[in-house]
Short mmCIF file of C-alpha atoms and ligand atoms in Angstrom, two decimals:
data_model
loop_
_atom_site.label_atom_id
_atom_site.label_comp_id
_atom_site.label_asym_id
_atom_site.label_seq_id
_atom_site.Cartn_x
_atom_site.Cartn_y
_atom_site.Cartn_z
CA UNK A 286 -108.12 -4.53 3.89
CA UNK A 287 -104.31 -4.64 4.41
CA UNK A 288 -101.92 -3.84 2.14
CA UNK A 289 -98.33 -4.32 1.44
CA UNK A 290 -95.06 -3.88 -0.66
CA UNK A 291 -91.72 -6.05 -0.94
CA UNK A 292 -88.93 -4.79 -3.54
CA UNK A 293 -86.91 -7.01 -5.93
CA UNK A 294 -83.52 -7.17 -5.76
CA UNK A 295 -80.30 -7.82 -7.51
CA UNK A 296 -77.03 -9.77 -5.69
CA UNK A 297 -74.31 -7.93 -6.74
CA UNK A 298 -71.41 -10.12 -5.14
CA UNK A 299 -71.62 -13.75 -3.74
CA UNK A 300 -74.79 -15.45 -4.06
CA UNK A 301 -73.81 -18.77 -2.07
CA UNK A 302 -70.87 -17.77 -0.43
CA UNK A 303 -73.31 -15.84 1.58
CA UNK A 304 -75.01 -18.56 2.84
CA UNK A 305 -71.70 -19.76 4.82
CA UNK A 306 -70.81 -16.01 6.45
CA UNK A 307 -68.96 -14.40 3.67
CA UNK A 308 -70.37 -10.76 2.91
CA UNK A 309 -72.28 -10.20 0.15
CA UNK A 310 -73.41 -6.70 -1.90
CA UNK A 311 -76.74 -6.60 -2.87
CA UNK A 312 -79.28 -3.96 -3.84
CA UNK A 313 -83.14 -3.13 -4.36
CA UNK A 314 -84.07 -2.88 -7.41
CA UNK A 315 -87.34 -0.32 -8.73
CA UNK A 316 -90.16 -3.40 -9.01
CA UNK A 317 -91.90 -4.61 -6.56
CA UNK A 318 -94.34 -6.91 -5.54
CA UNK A 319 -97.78 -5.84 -3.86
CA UNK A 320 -100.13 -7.84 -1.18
CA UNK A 321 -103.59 -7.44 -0.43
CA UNK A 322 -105.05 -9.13 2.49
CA UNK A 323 -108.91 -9.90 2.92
CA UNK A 324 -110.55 -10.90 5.41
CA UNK A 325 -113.29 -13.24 4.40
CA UNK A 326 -115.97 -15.75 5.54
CA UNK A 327 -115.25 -18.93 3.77
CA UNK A 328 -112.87 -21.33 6.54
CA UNK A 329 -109.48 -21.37 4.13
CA UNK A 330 -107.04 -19.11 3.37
CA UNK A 331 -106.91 -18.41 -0.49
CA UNK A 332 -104.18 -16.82 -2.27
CA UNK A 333 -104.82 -15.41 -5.83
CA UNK A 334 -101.37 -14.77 -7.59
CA UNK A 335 -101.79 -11.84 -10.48
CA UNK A 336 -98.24 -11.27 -10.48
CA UNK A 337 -96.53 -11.39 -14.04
CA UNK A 338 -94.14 -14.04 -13.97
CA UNK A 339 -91.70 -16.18 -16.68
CA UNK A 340 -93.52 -18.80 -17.99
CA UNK A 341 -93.45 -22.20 -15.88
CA UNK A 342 -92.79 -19.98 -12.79
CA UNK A 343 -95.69 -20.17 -10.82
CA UNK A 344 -96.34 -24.20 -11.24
CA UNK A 345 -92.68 -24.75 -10.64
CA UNK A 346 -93.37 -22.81 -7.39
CA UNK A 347 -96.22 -23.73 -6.07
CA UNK A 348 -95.49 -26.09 -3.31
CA UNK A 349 -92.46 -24.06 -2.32
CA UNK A 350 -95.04 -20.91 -2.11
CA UNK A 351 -97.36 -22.81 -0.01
CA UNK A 352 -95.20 -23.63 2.45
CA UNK A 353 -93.82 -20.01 2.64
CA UNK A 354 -97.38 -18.97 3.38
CA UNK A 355 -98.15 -21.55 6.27
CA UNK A 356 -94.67 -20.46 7.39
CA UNK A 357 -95.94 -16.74 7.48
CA UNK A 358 -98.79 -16.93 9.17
CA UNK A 359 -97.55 -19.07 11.86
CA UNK A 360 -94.85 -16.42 12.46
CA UNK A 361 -97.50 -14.22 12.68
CA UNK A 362 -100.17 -16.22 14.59
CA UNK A 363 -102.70 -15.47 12.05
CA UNK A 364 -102.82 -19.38 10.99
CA UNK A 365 -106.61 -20.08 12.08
CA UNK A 366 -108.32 -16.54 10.17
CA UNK A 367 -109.71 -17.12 6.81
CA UNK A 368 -107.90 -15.04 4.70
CA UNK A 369 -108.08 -13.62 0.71
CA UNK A 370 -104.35 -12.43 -0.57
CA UNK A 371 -103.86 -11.16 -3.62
CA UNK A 372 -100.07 -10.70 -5.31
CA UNK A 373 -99.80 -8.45 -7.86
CA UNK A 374 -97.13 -5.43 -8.45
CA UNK A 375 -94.67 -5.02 -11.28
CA UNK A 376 -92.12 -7.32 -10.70
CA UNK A 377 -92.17 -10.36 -13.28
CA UNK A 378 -92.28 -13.38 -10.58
CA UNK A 379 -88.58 -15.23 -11.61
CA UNK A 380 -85.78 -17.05 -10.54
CA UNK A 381 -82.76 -14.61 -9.44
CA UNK A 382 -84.79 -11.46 -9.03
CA UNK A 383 -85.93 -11.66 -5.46
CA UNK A 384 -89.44 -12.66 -6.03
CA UNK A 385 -90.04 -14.92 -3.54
CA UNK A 386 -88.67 -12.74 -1.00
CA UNK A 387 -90.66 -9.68 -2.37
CA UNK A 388 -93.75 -11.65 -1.95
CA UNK A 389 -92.98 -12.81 1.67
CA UNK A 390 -92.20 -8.91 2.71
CA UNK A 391 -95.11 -7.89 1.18
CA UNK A 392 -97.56 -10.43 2.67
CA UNK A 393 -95.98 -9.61 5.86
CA UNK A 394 -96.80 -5.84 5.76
CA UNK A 395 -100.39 -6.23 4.66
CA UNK A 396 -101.31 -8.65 6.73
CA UNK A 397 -99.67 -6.28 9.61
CA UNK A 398 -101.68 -3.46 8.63
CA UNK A 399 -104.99 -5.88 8.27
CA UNK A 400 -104.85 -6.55 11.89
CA UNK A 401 -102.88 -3.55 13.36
CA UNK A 402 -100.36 -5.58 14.42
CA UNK A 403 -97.84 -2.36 14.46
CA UNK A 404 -94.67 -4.55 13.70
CA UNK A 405 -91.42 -2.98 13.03
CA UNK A 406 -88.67 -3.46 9.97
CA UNK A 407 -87.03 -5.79 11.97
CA UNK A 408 -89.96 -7.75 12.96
CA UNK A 409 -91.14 -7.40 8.94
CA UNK A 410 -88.04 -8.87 8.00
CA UNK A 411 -88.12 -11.99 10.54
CA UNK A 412 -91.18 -13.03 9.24
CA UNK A 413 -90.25 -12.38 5.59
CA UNK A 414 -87.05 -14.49 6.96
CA UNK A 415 -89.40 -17.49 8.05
CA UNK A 416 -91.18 -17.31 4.63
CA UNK A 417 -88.08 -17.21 2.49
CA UNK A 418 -87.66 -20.69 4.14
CA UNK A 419 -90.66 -22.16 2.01
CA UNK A 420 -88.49 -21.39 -0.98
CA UNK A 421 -85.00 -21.81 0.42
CA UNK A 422 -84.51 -24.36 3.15
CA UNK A 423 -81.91 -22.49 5.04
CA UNK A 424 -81.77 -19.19 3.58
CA UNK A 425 -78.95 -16.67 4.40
CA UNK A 426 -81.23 -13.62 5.36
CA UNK A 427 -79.98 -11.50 2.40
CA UNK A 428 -82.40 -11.47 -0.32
CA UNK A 429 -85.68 -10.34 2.37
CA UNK A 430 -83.16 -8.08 3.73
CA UNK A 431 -83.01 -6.60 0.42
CA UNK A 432 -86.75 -6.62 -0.31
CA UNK A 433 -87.71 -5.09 3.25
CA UNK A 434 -84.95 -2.15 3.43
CA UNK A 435 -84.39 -1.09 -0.37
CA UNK A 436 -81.72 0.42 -1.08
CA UNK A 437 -77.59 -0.83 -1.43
CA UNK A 438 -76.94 -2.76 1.53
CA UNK A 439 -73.80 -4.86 2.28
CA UNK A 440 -75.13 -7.99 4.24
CA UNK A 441 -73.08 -10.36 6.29
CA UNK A 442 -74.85 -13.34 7.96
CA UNK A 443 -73.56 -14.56 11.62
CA UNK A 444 -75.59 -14.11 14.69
CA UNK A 445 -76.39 -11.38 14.69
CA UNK A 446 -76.15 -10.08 10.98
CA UNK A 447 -74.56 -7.65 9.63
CA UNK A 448 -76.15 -5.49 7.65
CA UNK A 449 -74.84 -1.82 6.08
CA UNK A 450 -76.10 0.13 3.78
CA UNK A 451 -74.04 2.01 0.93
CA UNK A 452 -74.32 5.26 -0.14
CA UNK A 453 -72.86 5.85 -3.48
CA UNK A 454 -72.58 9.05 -5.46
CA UNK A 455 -74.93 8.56 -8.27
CA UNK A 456 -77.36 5.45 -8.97
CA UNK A 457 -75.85 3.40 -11.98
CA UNK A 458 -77.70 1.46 -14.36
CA UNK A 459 -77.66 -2.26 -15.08
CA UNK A 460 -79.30 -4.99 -17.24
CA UNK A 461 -80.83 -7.97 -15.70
CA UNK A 462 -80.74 -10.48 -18.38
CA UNK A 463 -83.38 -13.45 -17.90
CA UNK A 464 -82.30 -17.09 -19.22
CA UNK A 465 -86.16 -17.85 -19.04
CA UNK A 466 -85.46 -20.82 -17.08
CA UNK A 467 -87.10 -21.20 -13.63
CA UNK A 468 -84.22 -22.36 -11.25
CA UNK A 469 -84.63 -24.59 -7.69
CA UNK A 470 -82.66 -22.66 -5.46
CA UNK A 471 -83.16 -24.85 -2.68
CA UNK A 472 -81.45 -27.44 -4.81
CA UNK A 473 -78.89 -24.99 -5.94
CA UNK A 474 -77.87 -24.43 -2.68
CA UNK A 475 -77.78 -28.08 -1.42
CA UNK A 476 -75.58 -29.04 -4.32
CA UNK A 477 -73.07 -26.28 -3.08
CA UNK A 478 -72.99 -27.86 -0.02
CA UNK A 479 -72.62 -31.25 -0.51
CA UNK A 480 -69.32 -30.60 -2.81
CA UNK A 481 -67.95 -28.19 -0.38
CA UNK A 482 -68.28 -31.71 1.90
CA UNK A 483 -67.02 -33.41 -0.52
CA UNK A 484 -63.59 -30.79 -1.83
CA UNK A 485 -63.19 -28.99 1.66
CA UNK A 486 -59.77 -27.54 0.59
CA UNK A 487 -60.30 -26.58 -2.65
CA UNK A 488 -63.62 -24.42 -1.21
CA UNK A 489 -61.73 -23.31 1.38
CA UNK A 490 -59.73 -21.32 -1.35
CA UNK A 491 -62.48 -20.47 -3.65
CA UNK A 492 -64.33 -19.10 -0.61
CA UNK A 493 -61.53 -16.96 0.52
CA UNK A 494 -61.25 -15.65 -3.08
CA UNK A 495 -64.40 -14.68 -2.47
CA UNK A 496 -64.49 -12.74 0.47
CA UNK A 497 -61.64 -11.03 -1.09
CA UNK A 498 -63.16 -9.86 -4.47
CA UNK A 499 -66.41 -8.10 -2.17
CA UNK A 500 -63.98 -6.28 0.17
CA UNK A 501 -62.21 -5.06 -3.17
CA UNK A 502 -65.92 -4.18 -4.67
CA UNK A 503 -66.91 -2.41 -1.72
CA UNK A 504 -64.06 -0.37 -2.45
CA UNK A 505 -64.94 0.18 -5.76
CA UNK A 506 -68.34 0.81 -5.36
CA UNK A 507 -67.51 3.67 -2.25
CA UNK A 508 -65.01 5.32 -4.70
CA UNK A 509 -66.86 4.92 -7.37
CA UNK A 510 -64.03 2.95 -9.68
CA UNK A 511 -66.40 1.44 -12.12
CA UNK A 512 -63.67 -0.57 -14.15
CA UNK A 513 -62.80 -2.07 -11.03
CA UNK A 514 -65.99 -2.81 -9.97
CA UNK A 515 -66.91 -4.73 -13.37
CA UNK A 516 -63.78 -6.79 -12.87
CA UNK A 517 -64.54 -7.40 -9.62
CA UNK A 518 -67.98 -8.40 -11.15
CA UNK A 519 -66.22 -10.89 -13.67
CA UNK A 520 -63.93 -12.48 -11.04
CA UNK A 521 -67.38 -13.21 -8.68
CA UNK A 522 -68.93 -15.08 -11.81
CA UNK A 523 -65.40 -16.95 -12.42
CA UNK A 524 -65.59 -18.01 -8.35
CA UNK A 525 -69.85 -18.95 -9.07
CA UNK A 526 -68.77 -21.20 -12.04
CA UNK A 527 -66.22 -22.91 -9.93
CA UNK A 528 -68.54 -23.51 -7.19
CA UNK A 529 -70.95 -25.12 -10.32
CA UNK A 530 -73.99 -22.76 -9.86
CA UNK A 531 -73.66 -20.71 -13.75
CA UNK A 532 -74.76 -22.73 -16.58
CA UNK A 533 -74.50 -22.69 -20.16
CA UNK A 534 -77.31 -19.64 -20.85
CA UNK A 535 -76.12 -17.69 -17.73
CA UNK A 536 -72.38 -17.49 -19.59
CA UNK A 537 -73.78 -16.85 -23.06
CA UNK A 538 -75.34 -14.38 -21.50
CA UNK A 539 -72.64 -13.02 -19.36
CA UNK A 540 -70.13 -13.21 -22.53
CA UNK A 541 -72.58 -11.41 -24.76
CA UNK A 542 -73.09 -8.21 -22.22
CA UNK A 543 -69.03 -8.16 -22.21
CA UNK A 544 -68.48 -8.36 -25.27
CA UNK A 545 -71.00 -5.90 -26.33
CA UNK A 546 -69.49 -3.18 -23.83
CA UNK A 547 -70.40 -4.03 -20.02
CA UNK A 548 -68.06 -3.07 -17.84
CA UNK A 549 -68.51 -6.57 -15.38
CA UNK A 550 -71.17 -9.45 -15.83
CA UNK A 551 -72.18 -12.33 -13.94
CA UNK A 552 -75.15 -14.33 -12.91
CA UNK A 553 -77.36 -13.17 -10.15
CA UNK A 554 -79.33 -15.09 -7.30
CA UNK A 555 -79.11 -18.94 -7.10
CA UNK A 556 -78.15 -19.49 -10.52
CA UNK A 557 -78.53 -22.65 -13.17
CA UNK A 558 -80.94 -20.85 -14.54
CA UNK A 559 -82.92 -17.31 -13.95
CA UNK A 560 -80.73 -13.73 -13.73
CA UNK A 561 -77.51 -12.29 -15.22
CA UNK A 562 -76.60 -8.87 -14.47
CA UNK A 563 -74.43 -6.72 -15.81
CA UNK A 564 -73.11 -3.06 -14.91
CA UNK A 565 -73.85 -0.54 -17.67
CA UNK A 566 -73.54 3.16 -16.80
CA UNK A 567 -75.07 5.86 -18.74
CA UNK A 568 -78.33 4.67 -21.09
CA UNK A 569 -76.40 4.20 -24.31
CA UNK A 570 -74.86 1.66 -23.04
CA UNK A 571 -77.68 0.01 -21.09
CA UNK A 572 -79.71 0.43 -24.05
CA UNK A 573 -76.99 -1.17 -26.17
CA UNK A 574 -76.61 -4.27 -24.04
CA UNK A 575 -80.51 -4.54 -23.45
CA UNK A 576 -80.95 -4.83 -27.15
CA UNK A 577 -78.36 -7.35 -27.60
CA UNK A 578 -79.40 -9.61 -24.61
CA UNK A 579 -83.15 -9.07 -26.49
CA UNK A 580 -81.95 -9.72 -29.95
CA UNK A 581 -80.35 -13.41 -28.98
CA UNK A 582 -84.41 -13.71 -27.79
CA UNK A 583 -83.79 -13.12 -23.95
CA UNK A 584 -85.87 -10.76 -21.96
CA UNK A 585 -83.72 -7.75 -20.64
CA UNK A 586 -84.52 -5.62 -17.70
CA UNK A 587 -83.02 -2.37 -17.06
CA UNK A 588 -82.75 -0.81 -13.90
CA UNK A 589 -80.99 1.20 -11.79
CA UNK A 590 -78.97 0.13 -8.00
CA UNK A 591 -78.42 2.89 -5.68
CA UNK A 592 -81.35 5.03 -5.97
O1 PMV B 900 -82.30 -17.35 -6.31
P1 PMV B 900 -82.55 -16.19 -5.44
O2 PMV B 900 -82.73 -14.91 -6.16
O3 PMV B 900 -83.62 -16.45 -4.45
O4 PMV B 900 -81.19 -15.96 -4.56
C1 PMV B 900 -80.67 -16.95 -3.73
C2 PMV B 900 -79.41 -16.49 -3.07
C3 PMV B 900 -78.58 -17.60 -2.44
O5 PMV B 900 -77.38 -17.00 -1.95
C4 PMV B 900 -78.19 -18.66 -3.45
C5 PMV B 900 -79.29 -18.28 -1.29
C6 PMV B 900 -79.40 -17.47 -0.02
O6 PMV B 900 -80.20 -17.84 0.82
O7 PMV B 900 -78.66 -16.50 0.16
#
């Protein structure tokens, strides 16, 4: 029996804008998703999935995950062994959270301990890369990154990518707020592209905007200027509803955590639907916007970045 482990993970700056080379922030968050891998005697590879998830999730998913798991094992050349793997862990299976690439890492490690295959990080997260295409298309590398490191890690695509992790004096806390809506980031991040096609000019400037706002977070974050970094938050979500990825929950949502004391808010992962975060240091106030986002009827997750 093989096991495995792939963490969640929260983008902190530029979801999308990732995709075309910008740099992005994003962290590890304390959930993760497990994998067990079987060998077994029937000819078929089954997959039980025991992982909590948002209601809708896993049907929404399913031919996305199936295709991440032929993807997998091709990678790994395991495609002709009959195979049981079972998903479980603690991290609710959503949009914006890093689930799919959780599961991908964590398949990946199990089924390289099942057959000794002795791969390292790197090699982990190039398969986990060739899964994340299942749910993706053409994904930028930066949530498996995430999921196969831990930790705060500042993540440039380009060949080859950049990746850097951050070391910042204390962990802070944040609330992931969940719209209960399971998003289609593949179609998220088509739409992107077809109107950057379409408005080459005015992207142009949105997408410089952006690059600008993570330099100025990574400065925030390194000298640990919270205000800054919560505007810097805000002024990421302004540049995400430009590009037409937030949606009508995801800015309730992001207003509400504002307006109840969060120093930045904005919507996390592929967006029109799925995660919000927002940066709350110290538990009174993470408590405080936790039971707001829950009051309105929306699940709340609180967490920590920078562990
Ligand atoms: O929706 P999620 O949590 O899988 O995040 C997707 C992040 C994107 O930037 C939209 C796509 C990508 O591949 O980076």
């Amino acid at each position: 029996m093989g096991k495995g482990k792939g963490f969640g993970k929260v983008i902190l700056f530029n979801e999308h804008f990732v995709v075309y080379g910008i740099p992005s922030i994003v962290s590890a968050i304390d959930l993760k998703t497990t994998a067990v891998v079987e060998k077994h005697t029937k000819n078929q590879v089954i997959l039980d999935d025991q992982r909590p998830a948002t209601k809708g999730y896993k049907e929404e998913k399913k031919k996305h995950r199936k295709e991440s798991l032929n993807r997998i094992l091709k990678k790994m050349e395991k495609e002709n062994h009959p195979l049981k793997i079972t998903l479980g862990g603690n991290l609710v299976a959503a949009s914006g959270i890093g689930a799919s690439a959780a599961s991908c890492v964590a398949i990946a490690r199990a089924i390289n301990e099942e057959f000794n295959m002795e791969l390292t990080e790197e090699e982990i997260n190039a398969v986990a890369f060739e899964g994340e295409k299942g749910y993706h298309g053409s994904p930028s590398g930066v949530d498996n990154t995430a999921a196969t490191y831990g930790g705060l890690i500042w993540f440039k695509k380009g060949a080859p990518d950049v990746m850097e992790r951050l070391k910042i004096k204390t962990p802070l806390g944040i609330v992931m707020g969940n719209t209960g809506v399971v998003a289609n980031t593949k179609l998220a991040v088509k739409n992107v592209r077809q109107k950057k096609e379409k408005y080459p000019c005015l992207y142009e400037k949105i997408f410089t905007h952006a690059e600008q706002v993570v330099e100025h977070a990574k400065e925030a974050l390194m000298s640990y200027n919270l205000t800054e970094l919560g505007e810097c938050m805000n002024k990421n979500h302004s540049l995400l509803q430009k590009i037409a990825v937030s949606n009508k929950n995801l800015d309730f949502l992001v207003q509400l955590a504002r307006e109840t004391g969060a120093l930045g808010a904005k919507l996390t992962g592929g967006g029109l639907g799925g995660y919000m975060v927002a940066l709350t240091p110290g538990s009174t106030l993470q408590e405080k916007v936790a039971r707001a986002i829950t009051r309105e009827g929306f699940y709340a997750l609180k967490t920590r970045i920078g562990v």
